[in-house]
C-alpha cells in the first residue's frame, strides 16, 4: 500500500525556533561548484579555488586552482594556458588522498594530500569527466574485486572533439599507480571497457553510488523525457563489471508524471514490518514536473532498487557495452514504480536519507532556501515536516548534501557561496520525558540512567547501562498516553487499558508501574493484572461508573519519571446525538469506539487511526450556507505573515474564523475575523514556513469550507535608500532598494514611533519621510521595514539636514514667458527639479505654477530656474516655494540703481559734504570766540577777587600781620588762603602751615 503525504509546510514547532541556533557557516568568494566530506575535513570547490575546512569551519586552507600550460606546435613555438575548473572531487579515504579532475584543454587530474591540500602528490593531463564546464559529469569510488576504481561519466565535448576517449560515456579509472595501466588508466588486462549510449548529446548524469556488490547510476534522458537507472554487478574485473549492464526506467508518480530527476539518496539496511525484502536497497529521489508555478511541482518518492527483484533482469535499450554502433542496445527497459510518495513541495532541489532504528529520516533542500526534516515510519507513513533552517532570501540549496561522517548529528548543505553545518536535532532543549517525547523526533530520546542525570539526548550519547526511551515505532501519536474502555460480554465488568506510546532501547533496567485512582479510593479490582510496559490494565465493576461519568487519575511511573493523566470515563452508550465531528471526538476521547456514526463499547483495533483522522468535520444539522472564497489579498507574502489580509467571496455571514493549514493537518493555525460584511472579511495571516498553504473559512459547527491558496515567500531585505538624505520638515520621497519588497507593510524611523505607509508599484517601494523637528545640523535616523509583526532594519541609514534656505528671486520677461530665478544656499540635500514646486503670486489668492527648468549649482549658491508660461502681461509680487512639507514665500530682490541716478547723486553728496564742512568750520570759530570772552571775564573776576582779598587782609590783625620792624608785612599765603578758602577752617590752617614750612626750608638753604 502506498501512503502519500500531502504537502507539509507547517512543522510541529513546540517552541519558537531560532533559525541560527547551533549552526555554523562559512562564506566563500565564489559560488560553490561541489563539496565533499572526509573524516576530518570538508572540501569545497569554487570556480577558482579549492578550500579545506575542518568540520566546524574554524580552520580554513585555500588553494588556487592551477593554470595548465600546453605547448603549441605552431611556428614559432608558443604555449597555451587553460584554467583548471574542478568537476570531480573525491576524498579517497583508504589512500588518504583527495582526487580532483576537471576541465582544461583535454582534461587534467591532480591528487592532493587528504590532510593538507597544499601538497600535490601527482598530476596528469587526462580526460576524466566532461571537458565543457557546463556539461554533466559524475564520479564516485567503487570497489571491484580487491581494487578501488573511479566510476566516471562524461559527455562528449561539443568544442574539443579532438581529445582522446571523448566518445566514452562511462568507464572505470584506476586510483593507484600499481594497478594495471597505471593511475587514471581505464584499460583492463586485455581491453579498454566502457559504456556507450545512443544519445550521448542528450544526456544528464544525476547520481551514482555502490551498495554492497552492485553499482547504480541515475540519469535523465531529455529527448524521451524519462529517468533512467543503469545497474552493474561488481565482478572481478572492469570488463566483467561493465558487461553486467542492466537498466530500468523510473516512473513517477501517480496521475501527474514527473519525468526529471533532480537529486537522490540511497537508503541502505533492512526495513522490517512493511512487507519489504530482507537486504533490500531502498532509494529516494526528488522528481519534478518542470512546472515551477505548481505548488506540488516536485515529489519525494521511495523506490526498491534491489538487485534481487525481478525488475532489473533485462538489457538496456539505450546503453550498451562499448560502441553502440558496433553492438546496438538490446532488450526493453522495465518500469520501476515507487513504493511510496512521502512528500510533495513546489521546489525541492536535494535530498539526504538516513535510517535511524525503524525510522527513515529525510533531509530535504528547497529552491527557496529551506532545509526540511521529514520522518517516515516503517509503514512509509510520514510524520509532520519540520523546518531546520530557512534563509531570508531565495538561494537554492545545492543538489548534494552530506551527513557528518564522524558524529552523524550534522547535515552539510550549500547555498550559493555559503556552506552550512546544521544540527539534525536539538535534543537538549527538552527537559522532561514528556517534552522529549512530544518533539516526535526519532533522533531524540529520554536517557534514563542510574549513574548519570536523566536527560533528552541522542541515542549514542546515552551511555550503557542506560535505557533510551524514544517515540513508538508504530504510527505517529498525538498523545503520549492513550486509553480505551471495553465492557465484558456480561456487562458486569469494564476494562480500562492505558497505553504509553514509548519504545525502550538499551540494557539498563527500567521499572514501570500504574496506579488508577478515583476521588475516594483505588479503582481496580485485586485481580488486576500486573503492569507491563508499554500498557497497563484496570478491571473494575460497571456499577462504579455513574451516569454522569467517572473522573479517574492514572499515575504512571516509567523509570524515575512520573506521568499523571486525568481521564473522564463515560458510558459509551450514553454518548448520542447528531453524528458530528464534535460527537465523534467526545466518543473517541472517552475511550470508546466510533463506527458507522455511532459511539459504542466495541473494542478499538490496535491500528485505529487517530482522532483527527476518524472524526472529520461533518454536517451539524444547522442551516449554514457554504462559504465560497473568491480571493485573498495578498495571496503571496513573506514567512513573517501579513496583517489585515482581505478575503472576498460570498456566504461569509456565519464564518467565525479563518484556518490556515498545509495539505496535511499537522499544525493548524486559526485567525479571528472582523469587518465581516458577508461578502468580505479581514483577518491576520500568521507566520509560517516557505511554500503554499490552504486557507478555509470555519463555521460554528467546526466545518472548514471554501478553499484558497496562500504562498509564503522569503523575508524582505533593505539594502539601500535613494536618496539617503532628507530635509527636516519631511515628506521627501525615498525609494527603498532590496528584495521581496512587495511584502512590506510599512516603514519605521527610529526617531518616530508611528509606521509610515508605503507604496509599491512595478517592483519599486517608496514612502514619504516624517518630519524631524528642532535640528540645526545633520542627524541620522535608522530606517526599518515593517513586515507583519516584525521589524527588519535597513543596511543603510537616512540623514536629516536642516530645511533648504531660499534667499531671494528675480523675474525677467522672456518673450511671452516670465523666467524666475531663485537663489538657494548650497547644501547636501541634492534636491531634484521634480521635488520643487514654485508658484508665482499675483494677488492674495491668485497663484500660477512656475514650470521647473533646471537647478544650477555653484560653490556657495544654487540657482533654481523656472518659467511661467504664456503670461505676456503677468507680473508677480512674490513666489511661493514648496519642498515636501517645507514652504517658503519670497519677495522680489531689489533692482540695482541706474547710472543716471548715480550721476545725479554724486554732486549732491559732494555739496552736502562741503556744506557740512563749512558749517562745522563757522561753528567752531564762533565757539572759540565765545571761549576767549569767557576766559577774559573769568580772569577779570579772579583779579577783582584778589584785590578784594588784599583789602580784607589789611584789616585783620590777629593772625595775618607779622611785625617786621615798624612796617606791617602781608604774607602771600594769606591772600591765597582767603581766595581759595574764604570760610576758613582746619584745611586752610593746614595749608598755611605747609606753605610756612616750605618757606622756612628755603630760607635755610
Tab-separated table of N, CA and C in Angstrom, residues 486-626:
chain	number	residue	atom	x	y	z
A	486	UNK	N	-13.506	-1.223	27.581
A	486	UNK	CA	-14.192	-2.372	26.992
A	486	UNK	C	-15.099	-2.978	28.057
A	487	UNK	N	-16.328	-3.222	27.694
A	487	UNK	CA	-17.270	-3.851	28.616
A	487	UNK	C	-17.338	-5.343	28.306
A	488	UNK	N	-17.329	-6.109	29.349
A	488	UNK	CA	-17.394	-7.561	29.176
A	488	UNK	C	-18.727	-7.959	28.558
A	489	UNK	N	-18.752	-9.171	28.054
A	489	UNK	CA	-19.984	-9.650	27.403
A	489	UNK	C	-21.156	-9.709	28.366
A	490	UNK	N	-20.865	-9.947	29.652
A	490	UNK	CA	-21.948	-9.979	30.647
A	490	UNK	C	-22.390	-8.591	31.056
A	491	UNK	N	-21.552	-7.598	30.793
A	491	UNK	CA	-21.876	-6.228	31.155
A	491	UNK	C	-21.554	-5.878	32.586
A	492	UNK	N	-20.953	-6.804	33.332
A	492	UNK	CA	-20.679	-6.558	34.744
A	492	UNK	C	-19.306	-5.915	34.967
A	493	UNK	N	-18.394	-6.140	34.064
A	493	UNK	CA	-17.040	-5.644	34.251
A	493	UNK	C	-16.644	-4.704	33.099
A	494	UNK	N	-15.824	-3.753	33.470
A	494	UNK	CA	-15.261	-2.833	32.475
A	494	UNK	C	-13.751	-2.897	32.595
A	495	UNK	N	-13.087	-2.983	31.438
A	495	UNK	CA	-11.626	-2.995	31.405
A	495	UNK	C	-11.132	-1.667	30.839
A	496	UNK	N	-10.332	-0.985	31.632
A	496	UNK	CA	-9.688	0.264	31.209
A	496	UNK	C	-8.226	-0.039	30.881
A	497	UNK	N	-7.848	0.154	29.648
A	497	UNK	CA	-6.471	-0.123	29.199
A	497	UNK	C	-5.788	1.188	28.843
A	498	UNK	N	-4.681	1.425	29.489
A	498	UNK	CA	-3.884	2.635	29.240
A	498	UNK	C	-2.596	2.209	28.553
A	499	UNK	N	-2.266	2.861	27.445
A	499	UNK	CA	-1.058	2.533	26.686
A	499	UNK	C	-0.154	3.758	26.627
A	500	UNK	N	1.108	3.519	26.954
A	500	UNK	CA	2.126	4.558	26.854
A	500	UNK	C	2.912	4.292	25.570
A	501	UNK	N	2.887	5.224	24.667
A	501	UNK	CA	3.483	5.024	23.345
A	501	UNK	C	4.977	5.353	23.406
A	502	UNK	N	5.723	4.367	23.916
A	502	UNK	CA	7.160	4.506	24.075
A	502	UNK	C	7.862	3.305	23.479
A	503	UNK	N	9.129	3.488	23.188
A	503	UNK	CA	9.981	2.401	22.729
A	503	UNK	C	11.267	2.474	23.535
A	504	UNK	N	11.705	1.350	24.098
A	504	UNK	CA	12.854	1.323	25.003
A	504	UNK	C	14.008	0.602	24.331
A	505	UNK	N	15.184	1.259	24.336
A	505	UNK	CA	16.414	0.660	23.817
A	505	UNK	C	17.430	0.644	24.943
A	506	UNK	N	18.389	-0.260	24.826
A	506	UNK	CA	19.476	-0.293	25.794
A	506	UNK	C	19.353	-1.446	26.748
A	507	UNK	N	20.359	-1.544	27.633
A	507	UNK	CA	20.453	-2.656	28.568
A	507	UNK	C	20.093	-2.273	29.988
A	508	UNK	N	19.859	-1.020	30.231
A	508	UNK	CA	19.539	-0.600	31.582
A	508	UNK	C	18.175	-1.104	32.024
A	509	UNK	N	18.053	-1.380	33.315
A	509	UNK	CA	16.767	-1.833	33.848
A	509	UNK	C	15.811	-0.660	33.938
A	510	UNK	N	14.570	-0.910	33.591
A	510	UNK	CA	13.565	0.143	33.571
A	510	UNK	C	12.290	-0.401	34.198
A	511	UNK	N	11.981	0.089	35.367
A	511	UNK	CA	10.774	-0.354	36.065
A	511	UNK	C	9.617	0.544	35.684
A	512	UNK	N	8.432	-0.012	35.786
A	512	UNK	CA	7.232	0.763	35.477
A	512	UNK	C	6.118	0.355	36.418
A	513	UNK	N	5.182	1.263	36.620
A	513	UNK	CA	4.047	0.988	37.491
A	513	UNK	C	2.901	1.893	37.103
A	514	UNK	N	1.677	1.431	37.365
A	514	UNK	CA	0.478	2.219	37.089
A	514	UNK	C	-0.441	2.165	38.302
A	515	UNK	N	-1.021	3.274	38.661
A	515	UNK	CA	-1.997	3.350	39.743
A	515	UNK	C	-3.214	4.077	39.212
A	516	UNK	N	-4.411	3.464	39.407
A	516	UNK	CA	-5.675	4.053	38.953
A	516	UNK	C	-6.445	4.503	40.183
A	517	UNK	N	-6.719	5.793	40.271
A	517	UNK	CA	-7.364	6.351	41.451
A	517	UNK	C	-8.636	7.082	41.061
A	518	UNK	N	-9.648	6.947	41.935
A	518	UNK	CA	-10.826	7.802	41.852
A	518	UNK	C	-10.740	8.836	42.966
A	519	UNK	N	-11.781	9.602	43.122
A	519	UNK	CA	-11.751	10.634	44.146
A	519	UNK	C	-11.662	10.029	45.541
A	520	UNK	N	-12.236	8.794	45.725
A	520	UNK	CA	-12.323	8.208	47.052
A	520	UNK	C	-11.326	7.084	47.299
A	521	UNK	N	-10.980	6.322	46.277
A	521	UNK	CA	-10.198	5.112	46.528
A	521	UNK	C	-9.564	4.632	45.233
A	522	UNK	N	-8.869	3.497	45.334
A	522	UNK	CA	-8.343	2.831	44.156
A	522	UNK	C	-9.487	2.297	43.318
A	523	UNK	N	-9.298	2.298	42.017
A	523	UNK	CA	-10.358	1.902	41.106
A	523	UNK	C	-10.353	0.398	40.833
A	524	UNK	N	-9.203	-0.180	40.710
A	524	UNK	CA	-9.097	-1.533	40.144
A	524	UNK	C	-9.406	-2.611	41.173
A	525	UNK	N	-9.864	-3.757	40.648
A	525	UNK	CA	-10.040	-4.947	41.467
A	525	UNK	C	-8.679	-5.524	41.827
A	526	UNK	N	-8.683	-6.383	42.835
A	526	UNK	CA	-7.425	-7.005	43.237
A	526	UNK	C	-6.939	-8.021	42.221
A	527	UNK	N	-7.841	-8.453	41.365
A	527	UNK	CA	-7.457	-9.421	40.335
A	527	UNK	C	-6.822	-8.753	39.124
A	528	UNK	N	-6.544	-7.462	39.255
A	528	UNK	CA	-5.990	-6.710	38.128
A	528	UNK	C	-4.620	-7.247	37.739
A	529	UNK	N	-4.325	-7.428	36.435
A	529	UNK	CA	-3.010	-7.939	36.031
A	529	UNK	C	-1.902	-6.933	36.331
A	530	UNK	N	-0.714	-7.460	36.532
A	530	UNK	CA	0.442	-6.591	36.804
A	530	UNK	C	0.763	-5.744	35.578
A	531	UNK	N	1.230	-4.495	35.787
A	531	UNK	CA	1.542	-3.640	34.637
A	531	UNK	C	2.741	-4.152	33.873
A	532	UNK	N	2.672	-4.029	32.589
A	532	UNK	CA	3.781	-4.410	31.707
A	532	UNK	C	3.907	-3.342	30.640
A	533	UNK	N	5.015	-2.610	30.717
A	533	UNK	CA	5.243	-1.540	29.745
A	533	UNK	C	5.178	-2.119	28.332
A	534	UNK	N	4.470	-1.476	27.400
A	534	UNK	CA	4.015	-0.082	27.428
A	534	UNK	C	2.559	0.106	27.825
A	535	UNK	N	1.870	-0.902	28.432
A	535	UNK	CA	0.474	-0.673	28.763
A	535	UNK	C	0.137	-1.268	30.120
A	536	UNK	N	-0.943	-0.709	30.712
A	536	UNK	CA	-1.478	-1.177	31.983
A	536	UNK	C	-2.977	-1.361	31.815
A	537	UNK	N	-3.539	-2.305	32.572
A	537	UNK	CA	-4.974	-2.560	32.505
A	537	UNK	C	-5.573	-2.484	33.889
A	538	UNK	N	-6.825	-2.063	33.932
A	538	UNK	CA	-7.548	-1.946	35.188
A	538	UNK	C	-8.942	-2.527	34.987
A	539	UNK	N	-9.272	-3.528	35.801
A	539	UNK	CA	-10.575	-4.180	35.723
A	539	UNK	C	-11.422	-3.722	36.910
A	540	UNK	N	-12.613	-3.193	36.641
A	540	UNK	CA	-13.490	-2.732	37.720
A	540	UNK	C	-14.937	-3.004	37.356
A	541	UNK	N	-15.783	-2.922	38.374
A	541	UNK	CA	-17.197	-3.229	38.187
A	541	UNK	C	-17.892	-2.088	37.449
A	542	UNK	N	-18.815	-2.461	36.573
A	542	UNK	CA	-19.563	-1.444	35.837
A	542	UNK	C	-20.452	-0.614	36.745
A	543	UNK	N	-20.710	-1.132	37.976
A	543	UNK	CA	-21.526	-0.352	38.921
A	543	UNK	C	-20.786	0.881	39.411
A	544	UNK	N	-19.458	0.876	39.275
A	544	UNK	CA	-18.669	2.024	39.718
A	544	UNK	C	-18.725	3.187	38.726
A	545	UNK	N	-19.339	2.970	37.571
A	545	UNK	CA	-19.419	4.021	36.551
A	545	UNK	C	-20.782	4.673	36.616
A	546	UNK	N	-20.907	5.857	37.243
A	546	UNK	CA	-22.214	6.519	37.350
A	546	UNK	C	-22.642	7.111	36.007
A	547	UNK	N	-23.871	7.516	35.961
A	547	UNK	CA	-24.413	8.053	34.714
A	547	UNK	C	-23.721	9.345	34.302
A	548	UNK	N	-23.311	10.157	35.283
A	548	UNK	CA	-22.668	11.428	34.950
A	548	UNK	C	-21.197	11.260	34.607
A	549	UNK	N	-20.659	10.067	34.696
A	549	UNK	CA	-19.267	9.819	34.363
A	549	UNK	C	-18.404	9.667	35.591
A	550	UNK	N	-17.179	9.231	35.380
A	550	UNK	CA	-16.255	8.958	36.486
A	550	UNK	C	-14.900	9.568	36.176
A	551	UNK	N	-14.423	10.416	37.104
A	551	UNK	CA	-13.089	11.003	36.988
A	551	UNK	C	-12.049	10.019	37.525
A	552	UNK	N	-11.097	9.679	36.707
A	552	UNK	CA	-10.049	8.733	37.081
A	552	UNK	C	-8.692	9.398	36.886
A	553	UNK	N	-7.840	9.269	37.878
A	553	UNK	CA	-6.462	9.750	37.790
A	553	UNK	C	-5.546	8.543	37.654
A	554	UNK	N	-4.754	8.551	36.582
A	554	UNK	CA	-3.812	7.471	36.327
A	554	UNK	C	-2.403	8.005	36.555
A	555	UNK	N	-1.698	7.374	37.502
A	555	UNK	CA	-0.310	7.742	37.777
A	555	UNK	C	0.591	6.654	37.231
A	556	UNK	N	1.443	7.037	36.308
A	556	UNK	CA	2.309	6.096	35.604
A	556	UNK	C	3.749	6.447	35.938
A	557	UNK	N	4.512	5.426	36.324
A	557	UNK	CA	5.934	5.616	36.602
A	557	UNK	C	6.733	4.820	35.579
A	558	UNK	N	7.602	5.556	34.847
A	558	UNK	CA	8.499	4.934	33.878
A	558	UNK	C	9.915	5.262	34.319
A	559	UNK	N	10.613	4.272	34.911
A	559	UNK	CA	11.918	4.551	35.475
A	559	UNK	C	11.773	5.537	36.626
A	560	UNK	N	12.463	6.682	36.518
A	560	UNK	CA	12.368	7.731	37.534
A	560	UNK	C	11.348	8.799	37.178
A	561	UNK	N	10.703	8.641	36.030
A	561	UNK	CA	9.786	9.658	35.543
A	561	UNK	C	8.351	9.304	35.918
A	562	UNK	N	7.628	10.310	36.385
A	562	UNK	CA	6.234	10.133	36.780
A	562	UNK	C	5.329	10.896	35.820
A	563	UNK	N	4.314	10.224	35.337
A	563	UNK	CA	3.331	10.825	34.444
A	563	UNK	C	1.965	10.738	35.092
A	564	UNK	N	1.170	11.770	34.947
A	564	UNK	CA	-0.180	11.792	35.509
A	564	UNK	C	-1.165	12.152	34.411
A	565	UNK	N	-2.198	11.326	34.276
A	565	UNK	CA	-3.239	11.566	33.288
A	565	UNK	C	-4.593	11.567	33.996
A	566	UNK	N	-5.392	12.581	33.699
A	566	UNK	CA	-6.750	12.668	34.232
A	566	UNK	C	-7.728	12.261	33.142
A	567	UNK	N	-8.518	11.211	33.436
A	567	UNK	CA	-9.448	10.670	32.458
A	567	UNK	C	-10.874	10.869	32.934
A	568	UNK	N	-11.761	11.022	31.988
A	568	UNK	CA	-13.189	11.099	32.282
A	568	UNK	C	-13.863	9.922	31.585
A	569	UNK	N	-14.217	8.914	32.390
A	569	UNK	CA	-14.864	7.732	31.830
A	569	UNK	C	-16.359	7.954	31.747
A	570	UNK	N	-16.930	7.567	30.624
A	570	UNK	CA	-18.351	7.784	30.350
A	570	UNK	C	-18.925	6.504	29.772
A	571	UNK	N	-20.181	6.293	30.060
A	571	UNK	CA	-20.885	5.168	29.450
A	571	UNK	C	-20.970	5.423	27.948
A	572	UNK	N	-20.308	4.586	27.169
A	572	UNK	CA	-20.227	4.818	25.728
A	572	UNK	C	-21.604	4.878	25.082
A	573	UNK	N	-22.518	4.100	25.604
A	573	UNK	CA	-23.857	4.068	25.003
A	573	UNK	C	-24.625	5.347	25.250
A	574	UNK	N	-24.171	6.128	26.229
A	574	UNK	CA	-24.878	7.383	26.531
A	574	UNK	C	-24.407	8.541	25.656
A	575	UNK	N	-23.368	8.329	24.879
A	575	UNK	CA	-22.859	9.403	24.005
A	575	UNK	C	-23.631	9.311	22.698
A	576	UNK	N	-24.670	10.095	22.605
A	576	UNK	CA	-25.544	10.053	21.437
A	576	UNK	C	-25.799	11.455	20.932
A	577	UNK	N	-26.370	11.525	19.746
A	577	UNK	CA	-26.702	12.808	19.144
A	577	UNK	C	-26.429	12.781	17.665
A	578	UNK	N	-26.592	13.937	17.015
A	578	UNK	CA	-26.283	14.004	15.584
A	578	UNK	C	-24.824	13.632	15.338
A	579	UNK	N	-24.546	12.911	14.288
A	579	UNK	CA	-23.175	12.424	14.042
A	579	UNK	C	-22.240	13.521	13.556
A	580	UNK	N	-21.864	14.393	14.454
A	580	UNK	CA	-20.958	15.482	14.113
A	580	UNK	C	-19.537	15.119	14.510
A	581	UNK	N	-18.604	15.912	14.051
A	581	UNK	CA	-17.212	15.680	14.415
A	581	UNK	C	-16.997	15.895	15.896
A	582	UNK	N	-17.760	16.817	16.507
A	582	UNK	CA	-17.640	17.050	17.946
A	582	UNK	C	-18.077	15.822	18.732
A	583	UNK	N	-19.166	15.187	18.306
A	583	UNK	CA	-19.631	13.983	18.987
A	583	UNK	C	-18.633	12.847	18.801
A	584	UNK	N	-18.076	12.737	17.599
A	584	UNK	CA	-17.063	11.711	17.350
A	584	UNK	C	-15.861	11.922	18.248
A	585	UNK	N	-15.408	13.153	18.386
A	585	UNK	CA	-14.254	13.441	19.241
A	585	UNK	C	-14.562	13.133	20.689
A	586	UNK	N	-15.788	13.442	21.135
A	586	UNK	CA	-16.184	13.136	22.502
A	586	UNK	C	-16.154	11.640	22.743
A	587	UNK	N	-16.636	10.875	21.766
A	587	UNK	CA	-16.648	9.419	21.880
A	587	UNK	C	-15.237	8.858	21.946
A	588	UNK	N	-14.401	9.287	21.030
A	588	UNK	CA	-13.037	8.766	20.990
A	588	UNK	C	-12.239	9.187	22.223
A	589	UNK	N	-12.456	10.421	22.701
A	589	UNK	CA	-11.739	10.905	23.868
A	589	UNK	C	-12.140	10.158	25.124
A	590	UNK	N	-13.355	9.589	25.142
A	590	UNK	CA	-13.820	8.824	26.298
A	590	UNK	C	-13.323	7.386	26.277
A	591	UNK	N	-12.529	7.037	25.262
A	591	UNK	CA	-12.016	5.677	25.173
A	591	UNK	C	-12.953	4.714	24.490
A	592	UNK	N	-14.015	5.240	23.904
A	592	UNK	CA	-14.986	4.396	23.221
A	592	UNK	C	-14.621	4.261	21.753
A	593	UNK	N	-15.412	3.533	21.017
A	593	UNK	CA	-15.186	3.317	19.594
A	593	UNK	C	-16.254	4.017	18.783
A	594	UNK	N	-15.835	4.573	17.677
A	594	UNK	CA	-16.742	5.284	16.776
A	594	UNK	C	-16.797	4.516	15.464
A	595	UNK	N	-17.992	4.038	15.142
A	595	UNK	CA	-18.157	3.262	13.928
A	595	UNK	C	-19.554	3.466	13.401
A	596	UNK	N	-19.633	3.700	12.106
A	596	UNK	CA	-20.938	3.916	11.460
A	596	UNK	C	-21.724	5.029	12.135
A	597	UNK	N	-21.009	6.106	12.490
A	597	UNK	CA	-21.600	7.297	13.109
A	597	UNK	C	-22.272	6.993	14.433
A	598	UNK	N	-21.817	5.958	15.140
A	598	UNK	CA	-22.384	5.575	16.431
A	598	UNK	C	-21.241	5.322	17.401
A	599	UNK	N	-21.430	5.767	18.653
A	599	UNK	CA	-20.455	5.526	19.709
A	599	UNK	C	-20.849	4.258	20.455
A	600	UNK	N	-19.870	3.349	20.652
A	600	UNK	CA	-20.187	2.064	21.276
A	600	UNK	C	-19.019	1.597	22.126
A	601	UNK	N	-19.271	0.463	22.836
A	601	UNK	CA	-18.233	-0.145	23.668
A	601	UNK	C	-17.308	-1.043	22.860
A	602	UNK	N	-17.551	-1.177	21.597
A	602	UNK	CA	-16.754	-2.096	20.783
A	602	UNK	C	-15.273	-1.765	20.911
A	603	UNK	N	-14.483	-2.816	21.087
A	603	UNK	CA	-13.047	-2.609	21.269
A	603	UNK	C	-12.431	-2.041	20.003
A	604	UNK	N	-11.630	-1.010	20.189
A	604	UNK	CA	-10.952	-0.428	19.039
A	604	UNK	C	-9.763	-1.284	18.636
A	605	UNK	N	-9.521	-1.349	17.357
A	605	UNK	CA	-8.363	-2.117	16.878
A	605	UNK	C	-7.085	-1.370	17.230
A	606	UNK	N	-6.032	-2.138	17.327
A	606	UNK	CA	-4.739	-1.553	17.729
A	606	UNK	C	-4.226	-0.552	16.719
A	607	UNK	N	-4.608	-0.688	15.460
A	607	UNK	CA	-4.084	0.172	14.400
A	607	UNK	C	-5.084	1.237	13.974
A	608	UNK	N	-6.025	1.547	14.858
A	608	UNK	CA	-7.045	2.528	14.503
A	608	UNK	C	-6.409	3.896	14.296
A	609	UNK	N	-6.933	4.631	13.341
A	609	UNK	CA	-6.401	5.957	13.060
A	609	UNK	C	-6.648	6.889	14.233
A	610	UNK	N	-5.825	7.928	14.373
A	610	UNK	CA	-6.023	8.893	15.451
A	610	UNK	C	-7.355	9.621	15.313
A	611	UNK	N	-7.699	10.367	16.385
A	611	UNK	CA	-8.998	11.049	16.429
A	611	UNK	C	-9.163	11.987	15.247
A	612	UNK	N	-8.103	12.724	14.905
A	612	UNK	CA	-8.238	13.709	13.819
A	612	UNK	C	-8.501	13.040	12.483
A	613	UNK	N	-8.106	11.764	12.334
A	613	UNK	CA	-8.399	11.053	11.101
A	613	UNK	C	-9.797	10.452	11.108
A	614	UNK	N	-10.233	10.017	12.290
A	614	UNK	CA	-11.550	9.390	12.389
A	614	UNK	C	-12.674	10.411	12.394
A	615	UNK	N	-12.449	11.521	13.066
A	615	UNK	CA	-13.526	12.487	13.309
A	615	UNK	C	-13.385	13.679	12.379
A	616	UNK	N	-13.657	13.474	11.129
A	616	UNK	CA	-13.639	14.573	10.181
A	616	UNK	C	-14.881	15.430	10.388
A	617	UNK	N	-14.764	16.744	10.208
A	617	UNK	CA	-15.939	17.609	10.372
A	617	UNK	C	-17.070	17.159	9.458
A	618	UNK	N	-18.259	17.124	10.029
A	618	UNK	CA	-19.429	16.674	9.274
A	618	UNK	C	-20.568	17.657	9.477
A	619	UNK	N	-21.607	17.482	8.713
A	619	UNK	CA	-22.755	18.380	8.761
A	619	UNK	C	-23.382	18.348	10.145
A	620	UNK	N	-23.625	19.507	10.738
A	620	UNK	CA	-24.139	19.578	12.106
A	620	UNK	C	-25.646	19.622	12.173
A	621	UNK	N	-26.307	19.763	11.071
A	621	UNK	CA	-27.755	19.922	11.088
A	621	UNK	C	-28.183	21.371	11.059
A	622	UNK	N	-27.278	22.292	11.337
A	622	UNK	CA	-27.583	23.714	11.261
A	622	UNK	C	-27.568	24.147	9.797
A	623	UNK	N	-28.410	25.073	9.476
A	623	UNK	CA	-28.561	25.504	8.087
A	623	UNK	C	-27.588	26.653	7.806
A	624	UNK	N	-26.315	26.292	7.598
A	624	UNK	CA	-25.300	27.282	7.265
A	624	UNK	C	-25.018	27.214	5.764
A	625	UNK	N	-25.045	28.368	5.127
A	625	UNK	CA	-24.687	28.412	3.715
A	625	UNK	C	-23.189	28.170	3.575
A	626	UNK	N	-22.817	27.420	2.579
A	626	UNK	CA	-21.403	27.080	2.400
A	626	UNK	C	-20.643	28.289	1.887
